Amino acid sequence: MSQELVSVIMPTYNAGKYLSDSIDSILAQTYGNWELVISDDGSTDPATISTLKAYAAKDPRIKVVFLEGNNGPGYARNQSIERAQGRYIAFCDSDDRWFPEKLERQIAFMTEKDCALSCTSYIICDGNDQETGIMIAPRRISFNMLKRDNKVGCLTAIYDTRKLGRKFYMPLLRKRQDWALFLSIIKQCRMAYAITEPLAYYRHHSHSVSSNKLSLIKYNVKVYESILGYSKPRAYFNFFCFFLPTYYAKILKRNRDSKSYLRSK
């Protein structure tokens, strides 16, 4: 059976020592028909630039463009989505990693479920690759669920442009643009499905864009305003009355699941 092309979207910016591990995890995929579309967002680190050039020379499936200036990960991802040739759009950041069987299992899963958007659970690790927890995705994610809090791990998400009829792009927010993207997609397809087994590693470190939760309040509210069309009072009402309780419930569940997972290791 022929494999449909999967376009893996990767933004980079001074990615440092983790970049090779991320790209190697794509090269190790048991699903062979992919392209890795990298947009470097104005890196000033010579090691990042030389690493990208070396991998692009090594494998024609790795396609790198060096952008002018630093415009943020949403902009860089959109530049990659614009160049993507695949039916499927997948995401992997330059400090995250995939299990070798991720694409093979997830594309088969999407075919079986006949769905346009899917994700998986993922393992959380620190900067030294020490596993610190797990995030288990719900089996089904409805639009109403996603409005309350993002349930889709960006590093695991894949959407099908053939089913949706077009490519979807990230709004140019500095943060929370992935949640905004998935809200836009699920407004159309109404339901996303997840593989509850982990198929990726998310690297959590103190300088990640999403690490400062207090600074994300205005971006959460901005998503309600710009994507769902809420007025500012309604956006703040939904944030404090629905988003925050759901978010903290998710964190409590993640902590319980993580303790159970780490005990079983």
Coordinates of N, CA, C and O in Angstrom, one line a residue, residues 17-18 21 95 97 124-132 202-207:
K17 N 21.9 22.1 21.6 CA 22.3 20.7 21.7 C 21.1 19.7 21.4 O 21.4 18.5 21.2
Y18 N 19.9 20.2 21.5 CA 18.7 19.3 21.3 C 18.4 19.1 19.9 O 17.6 18.1 19.5
D21 N 19.0 15.6 18.1 CA 18.1 14.5 18.6 C 16.8 14.6 18.0 O 16.1 13.6 17.7
D95 N 13.3 20.8 20.1 CA 13.8 20.2 21.3 C 13.0 19.0 21.8 O 13.2 18.5 22.9
R97 N 11.1 15.1 20.7 CA 11.5 13.8 20.0 C 10.3 12.9 19.8 O 9.3 13.0 20.6
I124 N 7.0 13.5 29.4 CA 7.7 14.7 29.8 C 9.1 14.4 30.3 O 9.2 13.5 31.2
C125 N 10.1 15.1 29.8 CA 11.4 15.0 30.3 C 12.1 16.3 30.6 O 11.6 17.3 30.1
D126 N 13.2 16.3 31.3 CA 13.9 17.5 31.6 C 15.1 17.7 30.6 O 15.2 17.0 29.6
G127 N 15.9 18.7 30.8 CA 17.0 19.0 29.9 C 18.0 18.0 29.8 O 18.9 18.0 28.8
N128 N 18.0 17.0 30.7 CA 19.0 16.0 30.7 C 18.4 14.6 30.3 O 19.0 13.6 30.5
D129 N 17.2 14.7 29.7 CA 16.5 13.5 29.2 C 16.0 12.6 30.3 O 15.7 11.5 30.0
Q130 N 15.9 13.1 31.5 CA 15.4 12.4 32.6 C 13.8 12.5 32.5 O 13.3 13.6 32.5
E131 N 13.2 11.4 32.5 CA 11.7 11.4 32.4 C 11.1 11.9 33.8 O 11.5 11.4 34.8
T132 N 10.2 12.9 33.7 CA 9.7 13.5 34.9 C 8.1 13.3 35.0 O 7.5 13.6 36.0
Y202 N 8.3 15.3 25.3 CA 8.2 16.7 25.4 C 9.3 17.2 26.4 O 9.3 16.7 27.5
R203 N 10.2 18.1 25.9 CA 11.2 18.5 26.8 C 10.8 19.8 27.5 O 10.6 20.8 26.9
H204 N 10.7 19.7 28.8 CA 10.3 20.9 29.6 C 11.5 21.5 30.2 O 12.2 20.9 31.0
H205 N 11.7 22.8 30.0 CA 12.8 23.5 30.6 C 12.3 24.9 30.9 O 11.4 25.4 30.4
S206 N 13.1 25.6 31.8 CA 12.6 26.9 32.4 C 12.4 28.0 31.4 O 11.6 28.9 31.6
H207 N 13.2 27.9 30.3 CA 13.1 29.0 29.3 C 12.1 28.7 28.1 O 12.1 29.5 27.2

